[in-house]
Backbone atoms as SQL, in Angstrom:
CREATE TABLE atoms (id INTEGER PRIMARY KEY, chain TEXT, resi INTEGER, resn TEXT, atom TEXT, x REAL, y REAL, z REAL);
INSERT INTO atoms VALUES
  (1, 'A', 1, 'UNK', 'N', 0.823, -1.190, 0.000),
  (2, 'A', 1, 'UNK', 'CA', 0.000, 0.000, 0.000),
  (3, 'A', 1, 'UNK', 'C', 0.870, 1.257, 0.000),
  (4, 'A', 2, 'UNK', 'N', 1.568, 1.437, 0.801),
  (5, 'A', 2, 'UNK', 'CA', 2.444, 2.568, 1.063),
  (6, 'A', 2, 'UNK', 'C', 3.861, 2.761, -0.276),
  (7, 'A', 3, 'UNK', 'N', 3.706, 1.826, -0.921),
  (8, 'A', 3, 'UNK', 'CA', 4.204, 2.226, -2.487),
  (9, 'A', 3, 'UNK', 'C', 3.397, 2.442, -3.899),
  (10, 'A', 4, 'UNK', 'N', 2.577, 2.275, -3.695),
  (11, 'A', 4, 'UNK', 'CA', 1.769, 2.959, -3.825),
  (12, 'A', 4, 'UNK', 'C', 1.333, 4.499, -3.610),
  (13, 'A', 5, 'UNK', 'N', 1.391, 4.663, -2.725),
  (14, 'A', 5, 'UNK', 'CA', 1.366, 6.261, -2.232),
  (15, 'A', 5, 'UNK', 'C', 2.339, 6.866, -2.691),
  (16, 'A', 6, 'UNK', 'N', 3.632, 5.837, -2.355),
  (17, 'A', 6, 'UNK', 'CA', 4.613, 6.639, -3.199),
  (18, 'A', 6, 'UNK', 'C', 5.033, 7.207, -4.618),
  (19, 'A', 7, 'UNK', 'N', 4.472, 5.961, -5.054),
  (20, 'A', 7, 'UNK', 'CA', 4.422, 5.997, -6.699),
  (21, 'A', 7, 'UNK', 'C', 3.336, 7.321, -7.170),
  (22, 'A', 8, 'UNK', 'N', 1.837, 7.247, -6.335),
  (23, 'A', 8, 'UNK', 'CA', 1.322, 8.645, -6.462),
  (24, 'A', 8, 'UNK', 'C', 1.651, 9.897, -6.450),
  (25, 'A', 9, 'UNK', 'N', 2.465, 10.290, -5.316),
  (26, 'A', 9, 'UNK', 'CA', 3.064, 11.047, -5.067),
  (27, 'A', 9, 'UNK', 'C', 4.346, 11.793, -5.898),
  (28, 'A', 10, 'UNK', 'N', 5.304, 10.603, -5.606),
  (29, 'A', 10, 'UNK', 'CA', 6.143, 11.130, -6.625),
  (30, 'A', 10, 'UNK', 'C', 6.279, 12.035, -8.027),
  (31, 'A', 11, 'UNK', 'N', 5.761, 11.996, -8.861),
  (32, 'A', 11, 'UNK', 'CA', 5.185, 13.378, -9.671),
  (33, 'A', 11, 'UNK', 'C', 4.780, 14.403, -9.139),
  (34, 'A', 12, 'UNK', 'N', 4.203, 14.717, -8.129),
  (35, 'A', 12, 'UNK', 'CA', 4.415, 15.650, -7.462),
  (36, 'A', 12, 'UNK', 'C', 5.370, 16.520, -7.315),
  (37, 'A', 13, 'UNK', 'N', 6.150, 15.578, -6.559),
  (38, 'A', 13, 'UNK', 'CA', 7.970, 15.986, -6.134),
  (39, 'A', 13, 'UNK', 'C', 8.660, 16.529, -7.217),
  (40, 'A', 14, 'UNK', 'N', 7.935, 15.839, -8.291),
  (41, 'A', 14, 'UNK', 'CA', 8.998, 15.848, -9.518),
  (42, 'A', 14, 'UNK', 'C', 8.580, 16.973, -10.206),
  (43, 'A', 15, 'UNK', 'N', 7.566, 17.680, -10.115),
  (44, 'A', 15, 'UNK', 'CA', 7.413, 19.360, -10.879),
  (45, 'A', 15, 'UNK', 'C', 7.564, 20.610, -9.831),
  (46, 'A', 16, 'UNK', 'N', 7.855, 19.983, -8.469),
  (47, 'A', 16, 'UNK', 'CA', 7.938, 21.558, -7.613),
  (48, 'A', 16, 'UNK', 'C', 9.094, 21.502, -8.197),
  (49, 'A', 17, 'UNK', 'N', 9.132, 23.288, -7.934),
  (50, 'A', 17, 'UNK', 'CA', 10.285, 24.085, -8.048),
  (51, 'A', 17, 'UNK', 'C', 11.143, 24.019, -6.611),
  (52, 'A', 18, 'UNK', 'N', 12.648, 24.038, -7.325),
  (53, 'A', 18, 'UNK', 'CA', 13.574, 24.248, -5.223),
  (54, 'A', 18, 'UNK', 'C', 14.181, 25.215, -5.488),
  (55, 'A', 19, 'UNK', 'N', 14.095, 25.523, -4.659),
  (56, 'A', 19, 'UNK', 'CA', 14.526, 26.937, -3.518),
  (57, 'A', 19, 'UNK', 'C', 16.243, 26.798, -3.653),
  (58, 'A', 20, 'UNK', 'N', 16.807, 27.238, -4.690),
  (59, 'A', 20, 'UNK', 'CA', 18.445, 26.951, -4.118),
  (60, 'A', 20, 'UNK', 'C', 18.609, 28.144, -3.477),
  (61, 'A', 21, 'UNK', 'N', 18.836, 29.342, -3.638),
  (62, 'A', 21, 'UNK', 'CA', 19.206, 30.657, -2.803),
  (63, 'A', 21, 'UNK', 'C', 18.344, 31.731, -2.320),
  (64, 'A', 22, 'UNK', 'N', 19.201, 32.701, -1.845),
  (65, 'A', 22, 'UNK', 'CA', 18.111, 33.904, -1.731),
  (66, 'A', 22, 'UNK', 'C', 18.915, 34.850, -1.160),
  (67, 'A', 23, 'UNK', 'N', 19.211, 35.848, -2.063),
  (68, 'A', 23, 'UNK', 'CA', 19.176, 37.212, -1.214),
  (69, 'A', 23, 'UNK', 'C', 18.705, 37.895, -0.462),
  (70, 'A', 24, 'UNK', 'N', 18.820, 39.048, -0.091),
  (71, 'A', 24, 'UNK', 'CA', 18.379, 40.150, 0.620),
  (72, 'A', 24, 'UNK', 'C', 19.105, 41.740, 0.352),
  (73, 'A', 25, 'UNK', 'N', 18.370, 42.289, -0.171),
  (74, 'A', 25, 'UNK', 'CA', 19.133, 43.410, -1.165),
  (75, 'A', 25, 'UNK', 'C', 18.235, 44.758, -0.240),
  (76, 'A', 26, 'UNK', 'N', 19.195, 45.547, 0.895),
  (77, 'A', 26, 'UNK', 'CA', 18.423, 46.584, 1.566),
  (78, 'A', 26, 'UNK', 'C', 18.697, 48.066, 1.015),
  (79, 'A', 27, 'UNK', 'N', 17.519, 48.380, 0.665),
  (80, 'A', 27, 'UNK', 'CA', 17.718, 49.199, -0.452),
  (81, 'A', 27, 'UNK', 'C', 17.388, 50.931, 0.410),
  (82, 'A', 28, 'UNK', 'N', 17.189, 52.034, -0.331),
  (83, 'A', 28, 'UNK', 'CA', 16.798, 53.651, 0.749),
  (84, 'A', 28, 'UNK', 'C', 15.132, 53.456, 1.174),
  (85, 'A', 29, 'UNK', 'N', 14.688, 52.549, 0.331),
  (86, 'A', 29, 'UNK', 'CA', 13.250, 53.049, 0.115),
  (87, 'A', 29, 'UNK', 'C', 12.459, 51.265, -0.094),
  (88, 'A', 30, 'UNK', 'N', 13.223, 50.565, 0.401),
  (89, 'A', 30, 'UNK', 'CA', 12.341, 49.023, 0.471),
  (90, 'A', 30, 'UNK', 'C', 14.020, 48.120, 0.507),
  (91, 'A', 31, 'UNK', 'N', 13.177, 46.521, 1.164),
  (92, 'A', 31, 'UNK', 'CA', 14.013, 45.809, 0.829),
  (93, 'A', 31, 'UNK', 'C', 13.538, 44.800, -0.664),
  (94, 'A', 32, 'UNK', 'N', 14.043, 44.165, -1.206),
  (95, 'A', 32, 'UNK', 'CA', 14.480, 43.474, -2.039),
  (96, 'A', 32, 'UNK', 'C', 14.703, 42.019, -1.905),
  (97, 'A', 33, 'UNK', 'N', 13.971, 40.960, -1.863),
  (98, 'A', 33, 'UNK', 'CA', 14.322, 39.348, -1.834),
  (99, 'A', 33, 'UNK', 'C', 14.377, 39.216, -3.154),
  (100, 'A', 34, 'UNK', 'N', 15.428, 38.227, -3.392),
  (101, 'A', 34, 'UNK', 'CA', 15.708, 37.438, -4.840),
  (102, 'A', 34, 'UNK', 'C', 15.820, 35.849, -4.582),
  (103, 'A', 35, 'UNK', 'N', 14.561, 35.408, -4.588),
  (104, 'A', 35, 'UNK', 'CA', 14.853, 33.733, -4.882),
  (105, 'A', 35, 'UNK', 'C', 15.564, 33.138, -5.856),
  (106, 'A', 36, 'UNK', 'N', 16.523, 31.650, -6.087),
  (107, 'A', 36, 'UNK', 'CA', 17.180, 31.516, -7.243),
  (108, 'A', 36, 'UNK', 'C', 16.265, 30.217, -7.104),
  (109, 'A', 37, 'UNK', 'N', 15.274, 29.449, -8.371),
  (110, 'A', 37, 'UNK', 'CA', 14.937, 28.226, -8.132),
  (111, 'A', 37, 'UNK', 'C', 15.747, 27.423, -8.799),
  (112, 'A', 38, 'UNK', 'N', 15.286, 26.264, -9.254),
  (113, 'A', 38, 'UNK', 'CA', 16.459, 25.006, -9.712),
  (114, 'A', 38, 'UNK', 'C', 15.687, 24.942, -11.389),
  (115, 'A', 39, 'UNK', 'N', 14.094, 25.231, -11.318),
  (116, 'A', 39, 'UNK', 'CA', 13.634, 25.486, -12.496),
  (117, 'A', 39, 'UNK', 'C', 12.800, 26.438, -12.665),
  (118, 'A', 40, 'UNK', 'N', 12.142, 27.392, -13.261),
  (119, 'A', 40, 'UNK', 'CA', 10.928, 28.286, -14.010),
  (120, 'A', 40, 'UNK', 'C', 9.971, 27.831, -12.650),
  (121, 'A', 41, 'UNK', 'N', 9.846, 29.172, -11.767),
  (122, 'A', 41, 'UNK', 'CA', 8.878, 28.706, -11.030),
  (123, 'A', 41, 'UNK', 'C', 7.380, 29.147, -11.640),
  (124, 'A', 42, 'UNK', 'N', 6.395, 28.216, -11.685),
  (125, 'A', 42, 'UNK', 'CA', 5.368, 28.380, -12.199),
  (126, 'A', 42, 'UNK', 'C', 4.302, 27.983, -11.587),
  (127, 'A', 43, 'UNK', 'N', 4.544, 28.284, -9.712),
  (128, 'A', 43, 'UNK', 'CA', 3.418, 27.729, -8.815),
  (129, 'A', 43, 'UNK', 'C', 2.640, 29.210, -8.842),
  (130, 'A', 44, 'UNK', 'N', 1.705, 28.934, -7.746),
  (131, 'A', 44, 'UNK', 'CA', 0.927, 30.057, -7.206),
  (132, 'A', 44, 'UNK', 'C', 1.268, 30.662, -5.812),
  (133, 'A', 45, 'UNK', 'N', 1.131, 31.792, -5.745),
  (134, 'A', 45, 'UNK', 'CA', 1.732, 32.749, -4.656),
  (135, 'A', 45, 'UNK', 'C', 0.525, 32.732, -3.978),
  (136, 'A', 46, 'UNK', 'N', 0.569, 32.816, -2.438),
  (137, 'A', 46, 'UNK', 'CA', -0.108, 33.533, -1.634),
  (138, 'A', 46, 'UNK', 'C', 0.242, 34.963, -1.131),
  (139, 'A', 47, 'UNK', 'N', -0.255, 35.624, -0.080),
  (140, 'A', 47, 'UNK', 'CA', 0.105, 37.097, 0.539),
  (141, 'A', 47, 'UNK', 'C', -1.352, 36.955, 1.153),
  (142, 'A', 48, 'UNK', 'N', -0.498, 36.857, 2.706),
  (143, 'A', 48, 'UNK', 'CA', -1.408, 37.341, 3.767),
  (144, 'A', 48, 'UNK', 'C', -0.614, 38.300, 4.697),
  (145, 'A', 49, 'UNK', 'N', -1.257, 38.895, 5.066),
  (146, 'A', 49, 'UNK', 'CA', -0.479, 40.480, 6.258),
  (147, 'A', 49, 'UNK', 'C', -1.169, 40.817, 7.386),
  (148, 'A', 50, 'UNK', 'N', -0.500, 41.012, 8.219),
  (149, 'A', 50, 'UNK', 'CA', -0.861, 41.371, 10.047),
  (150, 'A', 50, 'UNK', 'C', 0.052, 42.636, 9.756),
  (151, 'A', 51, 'UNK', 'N', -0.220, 43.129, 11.337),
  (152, 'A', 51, 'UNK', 'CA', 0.308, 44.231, 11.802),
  (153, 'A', 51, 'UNK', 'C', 2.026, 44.154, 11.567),
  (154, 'A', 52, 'UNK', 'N', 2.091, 42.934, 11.971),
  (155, 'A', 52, 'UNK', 'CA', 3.626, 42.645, 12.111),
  (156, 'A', 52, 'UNK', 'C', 4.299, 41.471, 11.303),
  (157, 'A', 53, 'UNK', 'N', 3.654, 41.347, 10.062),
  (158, 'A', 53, 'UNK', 'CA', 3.891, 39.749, 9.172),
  (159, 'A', 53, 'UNK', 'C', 3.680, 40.283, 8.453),
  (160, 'A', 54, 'UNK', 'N', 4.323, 39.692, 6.870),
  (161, 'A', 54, 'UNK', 'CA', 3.848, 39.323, 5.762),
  (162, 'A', 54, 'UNK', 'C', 4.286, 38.248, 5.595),
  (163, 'A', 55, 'UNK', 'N', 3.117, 36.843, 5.439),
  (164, 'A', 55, 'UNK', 'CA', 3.379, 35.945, 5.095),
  (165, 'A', 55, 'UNK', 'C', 3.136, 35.325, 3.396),
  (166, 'A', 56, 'UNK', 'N', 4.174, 34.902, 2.924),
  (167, 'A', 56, 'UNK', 'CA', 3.805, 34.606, 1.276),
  (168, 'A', 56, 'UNK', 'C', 4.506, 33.051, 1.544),
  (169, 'A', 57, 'UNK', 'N', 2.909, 32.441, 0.875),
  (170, 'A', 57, 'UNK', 'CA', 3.294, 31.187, 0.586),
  (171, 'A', 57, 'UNK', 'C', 3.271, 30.667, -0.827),
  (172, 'A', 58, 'UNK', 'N', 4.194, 30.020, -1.554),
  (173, 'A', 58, 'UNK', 'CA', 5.019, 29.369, -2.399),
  (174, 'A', 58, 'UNK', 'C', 4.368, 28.066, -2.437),
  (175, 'A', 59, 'UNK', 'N', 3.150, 28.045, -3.784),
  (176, 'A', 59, 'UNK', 'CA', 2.723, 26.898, -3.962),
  (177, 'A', 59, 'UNK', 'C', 3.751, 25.901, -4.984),
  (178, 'A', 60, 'UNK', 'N', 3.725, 24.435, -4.600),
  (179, 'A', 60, 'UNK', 'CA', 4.347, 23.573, -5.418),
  (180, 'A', 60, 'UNK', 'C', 6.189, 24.427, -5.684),
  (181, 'A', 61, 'UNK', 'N', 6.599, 24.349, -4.307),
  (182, 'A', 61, 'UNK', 'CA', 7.933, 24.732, -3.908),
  (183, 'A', 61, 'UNK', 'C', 8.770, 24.086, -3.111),
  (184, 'A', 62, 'UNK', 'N', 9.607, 23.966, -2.761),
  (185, 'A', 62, 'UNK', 'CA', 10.331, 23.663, -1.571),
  (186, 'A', 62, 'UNK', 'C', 11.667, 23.880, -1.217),
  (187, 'A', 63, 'UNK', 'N', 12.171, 23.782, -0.507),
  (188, 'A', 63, 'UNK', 'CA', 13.389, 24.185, 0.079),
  (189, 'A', 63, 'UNK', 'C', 14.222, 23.029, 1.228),
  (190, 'A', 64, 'UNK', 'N', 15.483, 22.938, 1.337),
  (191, 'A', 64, 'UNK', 'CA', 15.999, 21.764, 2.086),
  (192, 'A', 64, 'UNK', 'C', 15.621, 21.522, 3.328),
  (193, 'A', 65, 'UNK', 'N', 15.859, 22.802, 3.874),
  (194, 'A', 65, 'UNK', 'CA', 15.962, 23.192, 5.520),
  (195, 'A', 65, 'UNK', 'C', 15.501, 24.251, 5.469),
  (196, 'A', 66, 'UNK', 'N', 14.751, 25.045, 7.029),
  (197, 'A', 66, 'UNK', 'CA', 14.075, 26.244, 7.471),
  (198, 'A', 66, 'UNK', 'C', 15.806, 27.150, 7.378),
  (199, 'A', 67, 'UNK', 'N', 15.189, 28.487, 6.509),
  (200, 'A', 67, 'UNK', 'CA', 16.226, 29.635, 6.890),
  (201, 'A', 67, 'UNK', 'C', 15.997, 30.385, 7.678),
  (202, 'A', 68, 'UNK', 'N', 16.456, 31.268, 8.316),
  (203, 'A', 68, 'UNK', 'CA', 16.616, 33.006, 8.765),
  (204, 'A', 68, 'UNK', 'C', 17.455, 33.760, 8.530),
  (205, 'A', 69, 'UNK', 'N', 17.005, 35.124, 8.097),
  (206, 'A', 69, 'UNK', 'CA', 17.985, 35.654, 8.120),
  (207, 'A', 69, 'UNK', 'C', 17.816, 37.257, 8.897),
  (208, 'A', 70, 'UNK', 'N', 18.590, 37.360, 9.771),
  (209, 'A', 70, 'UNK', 'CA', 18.462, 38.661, 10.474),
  (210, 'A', 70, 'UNK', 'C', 18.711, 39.941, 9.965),
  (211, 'A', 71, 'UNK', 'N', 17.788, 41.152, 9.991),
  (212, 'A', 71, 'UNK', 'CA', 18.029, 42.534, 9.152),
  (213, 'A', 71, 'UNK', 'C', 17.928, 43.441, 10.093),
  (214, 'A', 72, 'UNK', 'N', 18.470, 44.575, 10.160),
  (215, 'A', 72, 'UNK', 'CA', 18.492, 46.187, 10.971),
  (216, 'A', 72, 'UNK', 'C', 18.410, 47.109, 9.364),
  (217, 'A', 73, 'UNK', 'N', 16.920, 46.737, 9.298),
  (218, 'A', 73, 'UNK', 'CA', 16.547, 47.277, 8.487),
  (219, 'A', 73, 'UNK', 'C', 15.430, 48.465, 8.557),
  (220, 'A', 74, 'UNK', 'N', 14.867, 49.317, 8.336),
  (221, 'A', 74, 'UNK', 'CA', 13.562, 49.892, 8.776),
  (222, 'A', 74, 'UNK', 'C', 12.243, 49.612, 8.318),
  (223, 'A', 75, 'UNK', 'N', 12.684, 48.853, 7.329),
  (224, 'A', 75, 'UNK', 'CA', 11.184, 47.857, 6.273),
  (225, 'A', 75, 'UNK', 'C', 11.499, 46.843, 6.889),
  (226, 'A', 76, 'UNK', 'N', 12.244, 45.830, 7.524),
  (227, 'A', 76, 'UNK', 'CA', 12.275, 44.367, 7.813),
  (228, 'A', 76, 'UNK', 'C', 12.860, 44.259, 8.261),
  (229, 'A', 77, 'UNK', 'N', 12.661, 43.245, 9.777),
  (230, 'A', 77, 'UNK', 'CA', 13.353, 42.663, 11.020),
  (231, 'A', 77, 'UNK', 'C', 14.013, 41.664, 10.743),
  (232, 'A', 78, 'UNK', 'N', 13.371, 40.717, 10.270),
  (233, 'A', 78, 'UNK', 'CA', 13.933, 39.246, 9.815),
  (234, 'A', 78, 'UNK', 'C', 12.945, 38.665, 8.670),
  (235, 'A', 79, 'UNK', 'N', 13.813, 37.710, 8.203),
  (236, 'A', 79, 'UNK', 'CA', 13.240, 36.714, 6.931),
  (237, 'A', 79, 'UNK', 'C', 13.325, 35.499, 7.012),
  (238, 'A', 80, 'UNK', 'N', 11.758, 34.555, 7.592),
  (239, 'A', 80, 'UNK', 'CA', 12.025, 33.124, 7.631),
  (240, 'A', 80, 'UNK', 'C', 11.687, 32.085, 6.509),
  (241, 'A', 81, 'UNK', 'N', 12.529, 31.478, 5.811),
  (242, 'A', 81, 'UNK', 'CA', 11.800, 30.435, 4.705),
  (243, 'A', 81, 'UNK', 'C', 11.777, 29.362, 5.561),
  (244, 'A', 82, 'UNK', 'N', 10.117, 28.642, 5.615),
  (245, 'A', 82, 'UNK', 'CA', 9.953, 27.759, 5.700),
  (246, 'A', 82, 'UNK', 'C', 9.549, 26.398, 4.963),
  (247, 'A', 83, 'UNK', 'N', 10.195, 25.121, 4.997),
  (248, 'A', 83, 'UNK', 'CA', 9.453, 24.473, 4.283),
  (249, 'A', 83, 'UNK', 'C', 8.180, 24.198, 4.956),
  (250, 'A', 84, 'UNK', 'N', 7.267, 23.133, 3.956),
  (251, 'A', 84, 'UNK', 'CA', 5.811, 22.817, 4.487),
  (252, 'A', 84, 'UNK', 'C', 5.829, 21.963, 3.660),
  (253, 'A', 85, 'UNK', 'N', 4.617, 21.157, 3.507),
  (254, 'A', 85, 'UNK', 'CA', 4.003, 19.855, 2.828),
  (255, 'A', 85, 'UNK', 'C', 4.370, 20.515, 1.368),
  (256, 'A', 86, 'UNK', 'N', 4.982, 20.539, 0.539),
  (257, 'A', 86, 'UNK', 'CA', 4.932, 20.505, -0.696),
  (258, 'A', 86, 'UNK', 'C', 4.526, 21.979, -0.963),
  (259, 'A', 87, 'UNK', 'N', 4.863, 22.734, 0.156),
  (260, 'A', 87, 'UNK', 'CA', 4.775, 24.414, -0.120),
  (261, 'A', 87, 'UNK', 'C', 6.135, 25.295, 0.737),
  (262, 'A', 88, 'UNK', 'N', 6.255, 26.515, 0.412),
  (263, 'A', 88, 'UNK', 'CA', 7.251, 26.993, 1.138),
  (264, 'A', 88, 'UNK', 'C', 6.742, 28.526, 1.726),
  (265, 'A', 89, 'UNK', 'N', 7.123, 28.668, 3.110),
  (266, 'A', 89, 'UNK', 'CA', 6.541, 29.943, 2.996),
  (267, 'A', 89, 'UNK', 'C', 7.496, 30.413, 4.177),
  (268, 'A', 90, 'UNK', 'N', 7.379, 32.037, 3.108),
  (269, 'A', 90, 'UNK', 'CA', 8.359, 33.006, 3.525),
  (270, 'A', 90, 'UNK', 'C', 7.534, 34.448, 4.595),
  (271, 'A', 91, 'UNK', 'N', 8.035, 34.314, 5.716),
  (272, 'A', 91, 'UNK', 'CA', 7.403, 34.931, 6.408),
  (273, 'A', 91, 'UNK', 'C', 8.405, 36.434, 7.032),
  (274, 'A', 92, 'UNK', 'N', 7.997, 37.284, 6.915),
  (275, 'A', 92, 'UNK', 'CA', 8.704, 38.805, 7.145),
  (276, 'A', 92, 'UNK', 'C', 8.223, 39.452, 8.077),
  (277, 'A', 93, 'UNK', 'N', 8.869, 39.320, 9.101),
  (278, 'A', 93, 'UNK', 'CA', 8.716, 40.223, 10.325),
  (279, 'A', 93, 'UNK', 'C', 9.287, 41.797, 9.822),
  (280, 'A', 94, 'UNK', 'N', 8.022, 42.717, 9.990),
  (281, 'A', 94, 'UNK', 'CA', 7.924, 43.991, 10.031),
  (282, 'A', 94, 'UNK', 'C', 7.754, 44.794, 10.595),
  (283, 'A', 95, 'UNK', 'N', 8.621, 46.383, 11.009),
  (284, 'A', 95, 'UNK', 'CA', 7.853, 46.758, 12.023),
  (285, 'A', 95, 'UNK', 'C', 6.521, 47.630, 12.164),
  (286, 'A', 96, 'UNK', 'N', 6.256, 47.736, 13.248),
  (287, 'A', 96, 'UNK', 'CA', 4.425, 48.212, 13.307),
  (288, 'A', 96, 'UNK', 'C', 4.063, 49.152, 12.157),
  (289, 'A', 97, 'UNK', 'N', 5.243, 50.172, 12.023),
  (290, 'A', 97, 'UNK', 'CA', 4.396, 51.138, 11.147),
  (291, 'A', 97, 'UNK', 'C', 4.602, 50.328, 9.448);
């Protein structure tokens, strides 16, 4: 049974896009992320926002391991990529204003 699942699955795996890099480019007037993928990413984006988040999730993506990266920035505190089930999402701590 459970190869099976796998065998389902697998195509899956096999059209996300991966996450090889990522900048952070702090600019006078915004910051700047540059993802590098491994192919043409051609998933679907989310964007949800709080007071203190912007979270964008990265449909049919993934990445190896959870990043961070710390900023003393005035647009952005920090930048977390997370993986998830067959999604990735990048979450930006901002401050209040």
């Amino acid at each position: 049974m459970i190869k099976y699942l796998l065998l389902f699955a697998l195509p899956f795996s096999v059209y996300a896009s991966k996450i090889l890099s990522y900048n952070v480019y702090d600019r006078t007037d915004r910051v700047d992320v540059m993802i590098t993928f491994d192919t043409p990413y051609e998933g679907v984006i989310k964007q949800k926002k709080s007071n203190s988040k912007i979270i964008i999730k990265l449909e049919d993506s993934s990445i190896e391991s959870p990043r961070t990266k710390e900023l003393s920035s005035k647009f952005l505190n920090s930048l977390d990529i997370v993986p998830m089930a067959g999604n990735t999402q990048i979450v930006a701590v901002v401050p209040p204003s």
